[in-house]
Amino acid sequence: MLTGAGCFNSSSTKSSSLPPDQEEYDANAEVDVEAETPDLNANSTVEDYEDVSAEIKDLSEDIEKMNAEINSLNSVNTNLE
Amino acid sequence: MNVKNLLSLFVVLQLIVMPVFAVQAAPKDNLTAEEQAELEAKAAESKAQAQETAAEVAEKLGLEFADLQVKLIAGLDKSVEAIDNAIDTINASVYMSSETKVELTDGLKTLQGKLLDYRRQVNNADTMEELQAMNTEVIALLKANKTVIIDAIKESMLVITEQVSQSVEKIKIKAEAALKALDVECDSESFAEIEKLVAELETTNASLKVAIEAEDVATAKTQARAAISLSVNLAASFAVLVDDCEEEIQAQAEINL
Protein backbone atom coordinates (compact mmCIF):
# COMPACT_ATOMS: atom_id res chain seq x y z
CA MET A 1 0.00 0.00 0.00
CA LEU A 2 1.25 3.44 -0.88
CA THR A 3 1.42 6.16 1.68
CA GLY A 4 2.43 9.78 1.68
CA ALA A 5 4.55 11.86 -0.61
CA GLY A 6 7.53 10.58 -2.47
CA CYS A 7 5.97 7.21 -3.28
CA PHE A 8 5.36 8.02 -6.90
CA ASN A 9 8.98 8.40 -7.95
CA SER A 10 8.03 11.52 -9.86
CA SER A 11 10.91 13.04 -11.76
CA SER A 12 8.94 16.29 -12.05
CA THR A 13 8.78 16.79 -8.31
CA LYS A 14 12.47 16.00 -8.01
CA SER A 15 13.36 18.36 -10.85
CA SER A 16 11.33 21.27 -9.46
CA SER A 17 13.14 21.12 -6.13
CA LEU A 18 16.58 21.57 -7.69
CA PRO A 19 18.17 25.00 -7.94
CA PRO A 20 18.48 26.25 -11.53
CA ASP A 21 22.21 25.59 -11.86
CA GLN A 22 21.65 21.91 -11.08
CA GLU A 23 18.90 21.46 -13.64
CA GLU A 24 19.75 18.78 -16.12
CA TYR A 25 18.06 19.01 -19.43
CA ASP A 26 18.28 16.95 -22.55
CA ALA A 27 16.11 18.18 -25.39
CA ASN A 28 16.03 14.72 -26.93
CA ALA A 29 15.08 12.85 -23.77
CA GLU A 30 11.89 10.83 -23.95
CA VAL A 31 9.45 10.95 -21.07
CA ASP A 32 9.87 7.88 -18.88
CA VAL A 33 6.26 6.67 -18.82
CA GLU A 34 6.85 4.12 -16.08
CA ALA A 35 8.56 6.62 -13.81
CA GLU A 36 5.81 9.18 -14.34
CA THR A 37 2.89 6.77 -13.83
CA PRO A 38 1.57 7.07 -10.29
CA ASP A 39 1.31 3.78 -8.50
CA LEU A 40 -2.37 4.04 -7.68
CA ASN A 41 -4.76 1.17 -7.09
CA ALA A 42 -7.87 0.26 -5.12
CA ASN A 43 -5.89 0.54 -1.88
CA SER A 44 -4.73 4.09 -2.54
CA THR A 45 -5.67 6.70 0.01
CA VAL A 46 -6.86 10.28 -0.34
CA GLU A 47 -3.30 11.37 0.44
CA ASP A 48 -2.01 9.34 -2.49
CA TYR A 49 -4.43 11.13 -4.83
CA GLU A 50 -3.57 14.47 -3.26
CA ASP A 51 0.09 13.78 -4.01
CA VAL A 52 -0.76 13.16 -7.66
CA SER A 53 -2.84 16.32 -7.65
CA ALA A 54 0.15 18.27 -6.25
CA GLU A 55 2.43 16.83 -8.93
CA ILE A 56 0.02 17.85 -11.69
CA LYS A 57 -0.18 21.33 -10.17
CA ASP A 58 3.65 21.57 -10.00
CA LEU A 59 3.91 20.57 -13.64
CA SER A 60 1.28 23.08 -14.73
CA GLU A 61 3.14 25.80 -12.81
CA ASP A 62 6.36 24.71 -14.51
CA ILE A 63 4.65 25.15 -17.88
CA GLU A 64 3.62 28.67 -16.86
CA LYS A 65 7.23 29.49 -15.93
CA MET A 66 8.47 28.01 -19.20
CA ASN A 67 6.05 30.24 -21.06
CA ALA A 68 7.38 33.25 -19.12
CA GLU A 69 10.89 32.31 -20.30
CA ILE A 70 9.64 32.05 -23.88
CA ASN A 71 8.18 35.55 -23.51
CA SER A 72 11.53 36.85 -22.19
CA LEU A 73 13.33 35.33 -25.17
CA ASN A 74 10.68 36.81 -27.44
CA SER A 75 11.47 40.31 -26.17
CA VAL A 76 15.21 40.07 -26.90
CA ASN A 77 16.42 42.60 -29.47
CA THR A 78 17.68 40.48 -32.36
CA ASN A 79 18.80 43.44 -34.45
CA LEU A 80 22.55 43.82 -34.99
CA GLU A 81 23.35 47.41 -35.98
CA MET B 1 45.70 65.10 -33.28
CA ASN B 2 47.33 62.28 -35.22
CA VAL B 3 50.35 62.34 -37.50
CA LYS B 4 48.32 62.47 -40.70
CA ASN B 5 46.34 65.44 -39.49
CA LEU B 6 49.52 67.27 -38.50
CA LEU B 7 51.02 66.65 -41.93
CA SER B 8 47.83 67.78 -43.59
CA LEU B 9 47.77 70.98 -41.59
CA PHE B 10 51.39 71.60 -42.53
CA VAL B 11 50.41 71.28 -46.21
CA VAL B 12 47.51 73.65 -45.61
CA LEU B 13 49.79 76.20 -43.96
CA GLN B 14 52.07 75.98 -46.97
CA LEU B 15 49.07 76.72 -49.18
CA ILE B 16 48.40 79.84 -47.14
CA VAL B 17 51.93 81.14 -46.72
CA MET B 18 53.70 80.26 -50.00
CA PRO B 19 51.49 82.15 -52.50
CA VAL B 20 51.63 85.28 -50.38
CA PHE B 21 55.35 84.97 -49.92
CA ALA B 22 55.85 84.33 -53.65
CA VAL B 23 53.87 87.40 -54.59
CA GLN B 24 55.65 89.53 -52.06
CA ALA B 25 59.05 88.23 -53.25
CA ALA B 26 58.41 89.00 -56.93
CA PRO B 27 60.44 91.86 -58.43
CA LYS B 28 58.35 94.99 -58.49
CA ASP B 29 60.76 97.62 -59.85
CA ASN B 30 59.87 97.20 -63.50
CA LEU B 31 56.07 97.01 -62.97
CA THR B 32 53.67 99.81 -63.75
CA ALA B 33 51.37 101.01 -61.02
CA GLU B 34 48.48 99.22 -62.74
CA GLU B 35 50.40 95.93 -62.92
CA GLN B 36 51.48 96.34 -59.34
CA ALA B 37 47.85 96.81 -58.23
CA GLU B 38 46.75 93.81 -60.24
CA LEU B 39 49.50 91.69 -58.73
CA GLU B 40 48.55 92.74 -55.22
CA ALA B 41 44.89 91.97 -55.92
CA LYS B 42 45.85 88.48 -57.12
CA ALA B 43 47.98 87.97 -54.03
CA ALA B 44 45.06 88.94 -51.79
CA GLU B 45 42.78 86.61 -53.72
CA SER B 46 45.26 83.72 -53.44
CA LYS B 47 45.58 84.32 -49.74
CA ALA B 48 41.79 84.28 -49.28
CA GLN B 49 41.48 81.11 -51.35
CA ALA B 50 44.24 79.43 -49.38
CA GLN B 51 42.59 80.33 -46.10
CA GLU B 52 39.28 78.97 -47.34
CA THR B 53 40.93 75.74 -48.47
CA ALA B 54 42.67 75.41 -45.12
CA ALA B 55 39.42 75.73 -43.24
CA GLU B 56 37.76 73.19 -45.49
CA VAL B 57 40.60 70.71 -45.23
CA ALA B 58 40.87 71.08 -41.47
CA GLU B 59 37.17 70.62 -41.07
CA LYS B 60 37.10 67.69 -43.43
CA LEU B 61 40.06 65.95 -41.84
CA GLY B 62 39.30 66.68 -38.22
CA LEU B 63 35.56 66.32 -38.01
CA GLU B 64 35.09 63.45 -40.41
CA PHE B 65 37.72 61.31 -38.71
CA ALA B 66 36.33 61.94 -35.24
CA ASP B 67 32.76 61.57 -36.44
CA LEU B 68 33.40 58.25 -38.13
CA GLN B 69 35.39 56.98 -35.16
CA VAL B 70 32.62 57.90 -32.71
CA LYS B 71 29.92 56.48 -34.96
CA LEU B 72 31.79 53.22 -35.46
CA ILE B 73 32.42 52.76 -31.74
CA ALA B 74 28.78 53.57 -30.94
CA GLY B 75 27.56 51.06 -33.52
CA LEU B 76 29.94 48.37 -32.24
CA ASP B 77 28.85 49.05 -28.63
CA LYS B 78 25.22 48.67 -29.64
CA SER B 79 25.86 45.32 -31.31
CA VAL B 80 27.94 44.08 -28.37
CA GLU B 81 25.15 45.14 -25.99
CA ALA B 82 22.49 43.35 -28.06
CA ILE B 83 24.57 40.16 -27.99
CA ASP B 84 25.15 40.56 -24.23
CA ASN B 85 21.42 40.86 -23.67
CA ALA B 86 20.72 37.72 -25.69
CA ILE B 87 23.42 35.74 -23.83
CA ASP B 88 22.11 36.91 -20.43
CA THR B 89 18.53 35.97 -21.32
CA ILE B 90 19.56 32.49 -22.47
CA ASN B 91 21.77 31.95 -19.41
CA ALA B 92 18.92 33.02 -17.11
CA SER B 93 16.80 30.06 -18.24
CA VAL B 94 15.90 27.52 -15.56
CA TYR B 95 14.75 25.03 -18.16
CA MET B 96 17.96 24.56 -20.12
CA SER B 97 21.07 22.71 -18.99
CA SER B 98 24.45 24.42 -18.78
CA GLU B 99 25.61 22.34 -21.72
CA THR B 100 22.69 23.49 -23.89
CA LYS B 101 23.31 27.12 -22.89
CA VAL B 102 26.98 26.84 -23.89
CA GLU B 103 25.98 25.41 -27.27
CA LEU B 104 23.40 28.13 -27.85
CA THR B 105 25.64 31.04 -26.83
CA ASP B 106 28.86 29.84 -28.47
CA GLY B 107 28.26 31.60 -31.80
CA LEU B 108 27.15 34.76 -30.00
CA LYS B 109 30.32 34.89 -27.91
CA THR B 110 32.54 34.35 -30.96
CA LEU B 111 30.89 37.24 -32.81
CA GLN B 112 31.04 39.43 -29.71
CA GLY B 113 34.79 38.75 -29.38
CA LYS B 114 35.36 39.83 -32.98
CA LEU B 115 33.32 43.00 -32.50
CA LEU B 116 35.24 43.91 -29.34
CA ASP B 117 38.48 43.39 -31.24
CA TYR B 118 37.28 45.78 -33.96
CA ARG B 119 36.31 48.26 -31.27
CA ARG B 120 39.89 48.26 -29.94
CA GLN B 121 41.25 48.72 -33.47
CA VAL B 122 38.86 51.59 -34.20
CA ASN B 123 39.78 53.24 -30.94
CA ASN B 124 43.49 53.04 -31.80
CA ALA B 125 43.13 54.04 -35.48
CA ASP B 126 45.17 57.03 -36.77
CA THR B 127 43.88 57.55 -40.27
CA MET B 128 40.65 57.82 -42.18
CA GLU B 129 41.82 54.99 -44.41
CA GLU B 130 42.13 52.68 -41.42
CA LEU B 131 38.69 53.63 -40.17
CA GLN B 132 37.10 53.21 -43.58
CA ALA B 133 38.70 49.78 -44.00
CA MET B 134 37.47 48.69 -40.57
CA ASN B 135 34.02 50.09 -41.28
CA THR B 136 33.83 47.94 -44.40
CA GLU B 137 35.03 44.87 -42.49
CA VAL B 138 32.55 45.40 -39.63
CA ILE B 139 29.66 45.83 -42.05
CA ALA B 140 30.66 42.60 -43.82
CA LEU B 141 30.99 40.78 -40.47
CA LEU B 142 27.56 41.91 -39.31
CA LYS B 143 25.98 41.06 -42.65
CA ALA B 144 27.45 37.56 -42.52
CA ASN B 145 26.15 37.12 -38.95
CA LYS B 146 22.90 39.07 -39.10
CA THR B 147 20.80 36.08 -37.97
CA VAL B 148 23.10 34.91 -35.19
CA ILE B 149 20.92 36.32 -32.38
CA ILE B 150 17.69 35.32 -34.09
CA ASP B 151 18.98 31.75 -34.53
CA ALA B 152 20.12 31.43 -30.91
CA ILE B 153 16.82 32.79 -29.59
CA LYS B 154 14.79 30.60 -31.92
CA GLU B 155 16.74 27.51 -30.86
CA SER B 156 16.30 28.43 -27.18
CA MET B 157 12.56 28.75 -27.65
CA LEU B 158 12.39 25.35 -29.31
CA VAL B 159 14.37 23.79 -26.44
CA ILE B 160 11.93 25.26 -23.91
CA THR B 161 8.82 24.36 -25.89
CA GLU B 162 10.20 20.81 -25.95
CA GLN B 163 10.22 21.02 -22.15
CA VAL B 164 6.60 22.22 -22.23
CA SER B 165 5.73 19.20 -24.36
CA GLN B 166 7.40 16.81 -21.92
CA SER B 167 5.60 18.38 -18.94
CA VAL B 168 2.27 18.10 -20.77
CA GLU B 169 3.03 14.45 -21.44
CA LYS B 170 3.75 13.87 -17.74
CA ILE B 171 0.48 15.56 -16.73
CA LYS B 172 -1.44 13.41 -19.18
CA ILE B 173 0.19 10.20 -17.89
CA LYS B 174 -0.61 11.08 -14.27
CA ALA B 175 -4.19 12.18 -14.90
CA GLU B 176 -5.04 9.12 -17.01
CA ALA B 177 -3.52 6.74 -14.48
CA ALA B 178 -5.42 8.41 -11.64
CA LEU B 179 -8.74 8.27 -13.51
CA LYS B 180 -8.17 4.60 -14.25
CA ALA B 181 -7.37 3.79 -10.62
CA LEU B 182 -10.20 5.87 -9.20
CA ASP B 183 -12.80 3.12 -9.43
CA VAL B 184 -15.34 4.60 -7.03
CA GLU B 185 -18.98 5.62 -7.26
CA CYS B 186 -18.54 9.34 -6.93
CA ASP B 187 -20.84 12.04 -8.22
CA SER B 188 -18.38 14.63 -9.53
CA GLU B 189 -18.51 16.59 -12.76
CA SER B 190 -14.73 16.69 -12.64
CA PHE B 191 -14.48 13.17 -14.08
CA ALA B 192 -15.87 14.29 -17.43
CA GLU B 193 -14.04 17.60 -17.24
CA ILE B 194 -10.67 15.89 -16.68
CA GLU B 195 -11.30 13.42 -19.53
CA LYS B 196 -12.12 16.32 -21.85
CA LEU B 197 -9.02 18.29 -20.77
CA VAL B 198 -6.74 15.25 -21.15
CA ALA B 199 -8.04 14.74 -24.71
CA GLU B 200 -7.45 18.43 -25.51
CA LEU B 201 -3.98 18.31 -23.98
CA GLU B 202 -3.16 15.31 -26.14
CA THR B 203 -4.26 17.15 -29.30
CA THR B 204 -2.37 20.30 -28.30
CA ASN B 205 0.77 18.33 -27.51
CA ALA B 206 0.60 16.51 -30.84
CA SER B 207 0.48 19.89 -32.65
CA LEU B 208 3.29 21.18 -30.42
CA LYS B 209 5.51 18.23 -31.27
CA VAL B 210 4.89 18.69 -35.01
CA ALA B 211 5.77 22.42 -34.71
CA ILE B 212 8.98 21.66 -32.77
CA GLU B 213 10.00 19.03 -35.31
CA ALA B 214 9.38 21.51 -38.13
CA GLU B 215 11.18 24.26 -36.14
CA ASP B 216 8.04 26.34 -36.53
CA VAL B 217 8.61 28.63 -33.55
CA ALA B 218 5.42 30.69 -34.02
CA THR B 219 3.15 27.63 -33.92
CA ALA B 220 5.17 26.06 -31.10
CA LYS B 221 4.68 29.22 -29.00
CA THR B 222 0.93 29.24 -29.74
CA GLN B 223 0.55 25.58 -28.77
CA ALA B 224 2.68 26.05 -25.64
CA ARG B 225 0.41 28.91 -24.57
CA ALA B 226 -2.66 26.72 -25.20
CA ALA B 227 -1.09 24.00 -23.05
CA ILE B 228 -0.83 26.42 -20.11
CA SER B 229 -4.55 27.07 -19.72
CA LEU B 230 -5.38 23.40 -20.30
CA SER B 231 -2.89 22.15 -17.72
CA VAL B 232 -3.86 24.79 -15.16
CA ASN B 233 -7.55 23.86 -15.62
CA LEU B 234 -6.71 20.18 -15.39
CA ALA B 235 -4.75 20.68 -12.15
CA ALA B 236 -7.71 22.60 -10.69
CA SER B 237 -10.24 19.98 -11.81
CA PHE B 238 -8.12 17.18 -10.40
CA ALA B 239 -7.96 18.90 -7.01
CA VAL B 240 -11.77 19.29 -7.08
CA LEU B 241 -12.18 15.62 -8.02
CA VAL B 242 -10.07 14.43 -5.08
CA ASP B 243 -12.03 16.75 -2.82
CA ASP B 244 -15.42 15.62 -4.20
CA CYS B 245 -14.54 11.94 -3.89
CA GLU B 246 -12.64 12.05 -0.62
CA GLU B 247 -15.13 9.93 1.34
CA GLU B 248 -15.49 7.33 -1.41
CA ILE B 249 -11.71 7.00 -1.85
CA GLN B 250 -11.23 6.58 1.89
CA ALA B 251 -14.04 4.01 2.12
CA GLN B 252 -12.63 2.01 -0.76
CA ALA B 253 -9.12 2.05 0.72
CA GLU B 254 -10.48 0.81 4.07
CA ILE B 255 -12.43 -2.02 2.40
CA ASN B 256 -9.28 -3.19 0.66
CA LEU B 257 -7.11 -3.07 3.75
Coordinates of N, CA and C in Angstrom, one line a residue, chain A residues 1 10-12 20-21 23-27 29 31 33 36-38 40-47 49-50 52-53 55-57 59-60 62-67 69-74 76-81, chain B residues 78-79 86 89 93-95 97 111 142 145 148-150 153 156-157 159-164 166-171 173-174 177-178 181-182 221 225 228 231-232 234-235 238-239 242 246 249-250 252-253 256-257:
Chain A
M1 N 0.8 -1.2 0.0 CA 0.0 0.0 0.0 C 0.9 1.3 0.0
S10 N 8.3 10.5 -8.8 CA 8.0 11.5 -9.9 C 9.3 12.3 -10.2
S11 N 9.7 12.3 -11.4 CA 10.9 13.0 -11.8 C 10.6 14.5 -11.8
S12 N 9.3 14.9 -12.0 CA 8.9 16.3 -12.0 C 9.1 16.9 -10.7
P20 N 18.3 26.2 -10.1 CA 18.5 26.3 -11.5 C 19.8 25.7 -12.1
D21 N 20.9 26.0 -11.3 CA 22.2 25.6 -11.9 C 22.4 24.1 -11.8
E23 N 19.9 22.0 -12.7 CA 18.9 21.5 -13.6 C 19.6 20.7 -14.8
E24 N 19.2 19.5 -15.0 CA 19.8 18.8 -16.1 C 18.7 18.7 -17.2
Y25 N 19.0 19.1 -18.4 CA 18.1 19.0 -19.4 C 18.7 18.4 -20.7
D26 N 17.9 17.5 -21.3 CA 18.3 17.0 -22.5 C 17.1 17.1 -23.5
A27 N 17.2 17.9 -24.5 CA 16.1 18.2 -25.4 C 15.6 16.9 -26.1
A29 N 15.5 13.9 -24.7 CA 15.1 12.9 -23.8 C 13.6 12.5 -23.9
V31 N 10.1 11.0 -22.4 CA 9.4 11.0 -21.1 C 9.4 9.5 -20.6
V33 N 7.7 6.9 -19.2 CA 6.3 6.7 -18.8 C 6.1 5.9 -17.5
E36 N 6.8 8.1 -14.5 CA 5.8 9.2 -14.3 C 4.4 8.6 -13.9
T37 N 4.2 7.3 -14.1 CA 2.9 6.8 -13.8 C 2.7 6.6 -12.3
P38 N 1.8 7.2 -11.7 CA 1.6 7.1 -10.3 C 1.1 5.7 -10.0
L40 N -1.1 4.0 -8.4 CA -2.4 4.0 -7.7 C -3.1 2.7 -7.9
N41 N -3.9 2.3 -6.9 CA -4.8 1.2 -7.1 C -5.9 1.3 -6.1
A42 N -6.7 0.2 -6.0 CA -7.9 0.3 -5.1 C -7.5 0.5 -3.7
N43 N -6.3 0.3 -3.3 CA -5.9 0.5 -1.9 C -5.4 2.0 -1.6
S44 N -5.3 2.7 -2.7 CA -4.7 4.1 -2.5 C -5.6 5.0 -1.7
T45 N -5.0 5.8 -0.9 CA -5.7 6.7 0.0 C -5.9 8.1 -0.6
V46 N -6.6 8.9 0.1 CA -6.9 10.3 -0.3 C -5.5 11.0 -0.5
E47 N -4.6 10.7 0.5 CA -3.3 11.4 0.4 C -2.5 11.0 -0.8
Y49 N -3.8 10.3 -3.7 CA -4.4 11.1 -4.8 C -4.1 12.6 -4.7
E50 N -4.0 13.1 -3.5 CA -3.6 14.5 -3.3 C -2.1 14.7 -3.7
V52 N -0.7 13.1 -6.2 CA -0.8 13.2 -7.7 C -1.3 14.5 -8.1
S53 N -2.3 15.0 -7.4 CA -2.8 16.3 -7.7 C -1.8 17.4 -7.5
E55 N 1.5 17.0 -7.8 CA 2.4 16.8 -8.9 C 1.9 17.5 -10.2
I56 N 0.6 17.3 -10.5 CA 0.0 17.8 -11.7 C 0.1 19.4 -11.6
K57 N -0.2 19.9 -10.4 CA -0.2 21.3 -10.2 C 1.2 21.9 -10.4
L59 N 3.6 20.6 -12.2 CA 3.9 20.6 -13.6 C 3.2 21.7 -14.4
S60 N 2.0 22.0 -14.0 CA 1.3 23.1 -14.7 C 1.9 24.4 -14.4
D62 N 5.1 24.7 -13.7 CA 6.4 24.7 -14.5 C 6.1 25.2 -15.9
I63 N 5.0 24.7 -16.5 CA 4.7 25.2 -17.9 C 4.4 26.7 -17.9
E64 N 3.8 27.2 -16.9 CA 3.6 28.7 -16.9 C 5.0 29.4 -16.8
K65 N 5.9 28.9 -16.0 CA 7.2 29.5 -15.9 C 8.0 29.4 -17.3
M66 N 7.8 28.2 -17.9 CA 8.5 28.0 -19.2 C 7.9 29.0 -20.2
N67 N 6.6 29.3 -20.1 CA 6.1 30.2 -21.1 C 6.6 31.6 -20.8
E69 N 9.5 32.3 -19.7 CA 10.9 32.3 -20.3 C 10.8 32.5 -21.8
I70 N 9.8 31.9 -22.4 CA 9.6 32.0 -23.9 C 9.3 33.5 -24.2
N71 N 8.5 34.1 -23.3 CA 8.2 35.5 -23.5 C 9.4 36.4 -23.3
S72 N 10.3 36.1 -22.4 CA 11.5 36.9 -22.2 C 12.4 36.8 -23.4
L73 N 12.5 35.5 -24.0 CA 13.3 35.3 -25.2 C 12.7 36.1 -26.3
N74 N 11.4 36.1 -26.4 CA 10.7 36.8 -27.4 C 11.0 38.3 -27.4
V76 N 13.8 39.7 -26.6 CA 15.2 40.1 -26.9 C 15.4 40.8 -28.2
N77 N 16.1 41.9 -28.2 CA 16.4 42.6 -29.5 C 17.4 41.8 -30.3
T78 N 16.9 41.4 -31.5 CA 17.7 40.5 -32.4 C 18.4 41.3 -33.5
N79 N 18.2 42.6 -33.4 CA 18.8 43.4 -34.4 C 20.3 43.8 -34.2
L80 N 21.1 43.4 -35.1 CA 22.5 43.8 -35.0 C 22.7 45.1 -35.9
E81 N 23.2 46.1 -35.2 CA 23.3 47.4 -36.0 C 24.3 47.3 -37.1
Chain B
K78 N 26.6 49.1 -29.6 CA 25.2 48.7 -29.6 C 25.1 47.2 -30.0
S79 N 25.9 46.7 -30.9 CA 25.9 45.3 -31.3 C 26.3 44.4 -30.2
A86 N 21.2 39.0 -25.3 CA 20.7 37.7 -25.7 C 21.4 36.6 -24.9
T89 N 19.9 36.5 -21.3 CA 18.5 36.0 -21.3 C 18.6 34.4 -21.4
S93 N 17.8 31.1 -18.2 CA 16.8 30.1 -18.2 C 17.0 29.0 -17.2
V94 N 15.9 28.6 -16.6 CA 15.9 27.5 -15.6 C 15.7 26.2 -16.3
Y95 N 15.2 26.2 -17.5 CA 14.8 25.0 -18.2 C 15.7 24.6 -19.3
S97 N 19.9 23.1 -19.7 CA 21.1 22.7 -19.0 C 22.2 23.6 -19.4
L111 N 31.1 36.0 -32.1 CA 30.9 37.2 -32.8 C 31.2 38.4 -31.9
L142 N 28.9 41.9 -39.8 CA 27.6 41.9 -39.3 C 26.6 41.3 -40.3
N145 N 26.7 37.7 -40.2 CA 26.1 37.1 -39.0 C 24.8 37.7 -38.5
V148 N 22.5 35.7 -36.3 CA 23.1 34.9 -35.2 C 22.3 35.0 -33.9
I149 N 21.7 36.2 -33.6 CA 20.9 36.3 -32.4 C 19.6 35.6 -32.6
I150 N 19.0 35.9 -33.8 CA 17.7 35.3 -34.1 C 17.8 33.8 -34.0
I153 N 18.1 32.6 -30.3 CA 16.8 32.8 -29.6 C 15.8 31.8 -30.1
S156 N 16.6 28.4 -28.6 CA 16.3 28.4 -27.2 C 14.8 28.2 -27.0
M157 N 14.0 28.9 -27.8 CA 12.6 28.7 -27.6 C 12.1 27.3 -27.9
V159 N 13.9 24.6 -27.6 CA 14.4 23.8 -26.4 C 13.3 23.9 -25.3
I160 N 12.9 25.1 -25.0 CA 11.9 25.3 -23.9 C 10.5 24.7 -24.3
T161 N 10.1 24.9 -25.5 CA 8.8 24.4 -25.9 C 8.9 22.8 -25.9
E162 N 10.0 22.3 -26.1 CA 10.2 20.8 -25.9 C 10.0 20.4 -24.5
Q163 N 10.4 21.3 -23.6 CA 10.2 21.0 -22.1 C 8.7 21.1 -21.8
V164 N 8.1 22.1 -22.4 CA 6.6 22.2 -22.2 C 5.9 20.9 -22.7
Q166 N 7.1 17.9 -22.8 CA 7.4 16.8 -21.9 C 6.6 16.9 -20.6
S167 N 6.4 18.2 -20.2 CA 5.6 18.4 -18.9 C 4.1 18.1 -19.2
V168 N 3.7 18.4 -20.4 CA 2.3 18.1 -20.8 C 2.1 16.6 -20.8
E169 N 3.1 15.9 -21.4 CA 3.0 14.5 -21.4 C 3.0 13.8 -20.0
K170 N 3.7 14.4 -19.1 CA 3.7 13.9 -17.7 C 2.4 14.1 -17.1
I171 N 1.8 15.3 -17.3 CA 0.5 15.6 -16.7 C -0.6 14.6 -17.2
I173 N -0.1 11.5 -18.4 CA 0.2 10.2 -17.9 C -0.4 10.1 -16.5
K174 N -0.2 11.1 -15.7 CA -0.6 11.1 -14.3 C -2.1 11.1 -14.2
A177 N -3.7 7.8 -15.4 CA -3.5 6.7 -14.5 C -4.4 6.9 -13.3
A178 N -4.6 8.1 -12.8 CA -5.4 8.4 -11.6 C -6.9 8.1 -11.9
A181 N -7.4 4.4 -12.0 CA -7.4 3.8 -10.6 C -8.6 4.2 -9.7
L182 N -9.1 5.3 -10.1 CA -10.2 5.9 -9.2 C -11.5 5.2 -9.5
K221 N 5.0 28.3 -30.1 CA 4.7 29.2 -29.0 C 3.2 29.2 -28.8
R225 N 1.3 28.0 -25.3 CA 0.4 28.9 -24.6 C -0.9 28.2 -24.3
I228 N -0.8 25.8 -21.5 CA -0.8 26.4 -20.1 C -2.2 26.4 -19.5
S231 N -3.5 22.8 -18.9 CA -2.9 22.2 -17.7 C -3.3 22.8 -16.4
V232 N -3.4 24.1 -16.4 CA -3.9 24.8 -15.2 C -5.3 24.4 -14.8
L234 N -6.7 21.6 -15.8 CA -6.7 20.2 -15.4 C -6.3 20.0 -13.9
A235 N -5.2 20.8 -13.5 CA -4.8 20.7 -12.1 C -5.9 21.1 -11.2
F238 N -8.6 18.4 -11.1 CA -8.1 17.2 -10.4 C -8.2 17.4 -8.9
A239 N -7.9 18.6 -8.4 CA -8.0 18.9 -7.0 C -9.4 18.8 -6.5
V242 N -10.5 15.1 -6.3 CA -10.1 14.4 -5.1 C -10.9 14.9 -3.9
E246 N -13.5 12.4 -1.8 CA -12.6 12.1 -0.6 C -13.2 10.9 0.2
I249 N -13.1 7.5 -1.7 CA -11.7 7.0 -1.9 C -11.3 6.4 -0.5
Q250 N -11.6 7.1 0.6 CA -11.2 6.6 1.9 C -12.0 5.3 2.2
Q252 N -13.2 3.1 0.1 CA -12.6 2.0 -0.8 C -11.3 1.5 -0.2
A253 N -10.4 2.4 0.2 CA -9.1 2.0 0.7 C -9.3 1.2 2.0
N256 N -10.4 -2.4 1.2 CA -9.3 -3.2 0.7 C -8.1 -3.4 1.6
L257 N -8.2 -2.9 2.8 CA -7.1 -3.1 3.7 C -6.9 -4.5 4.1

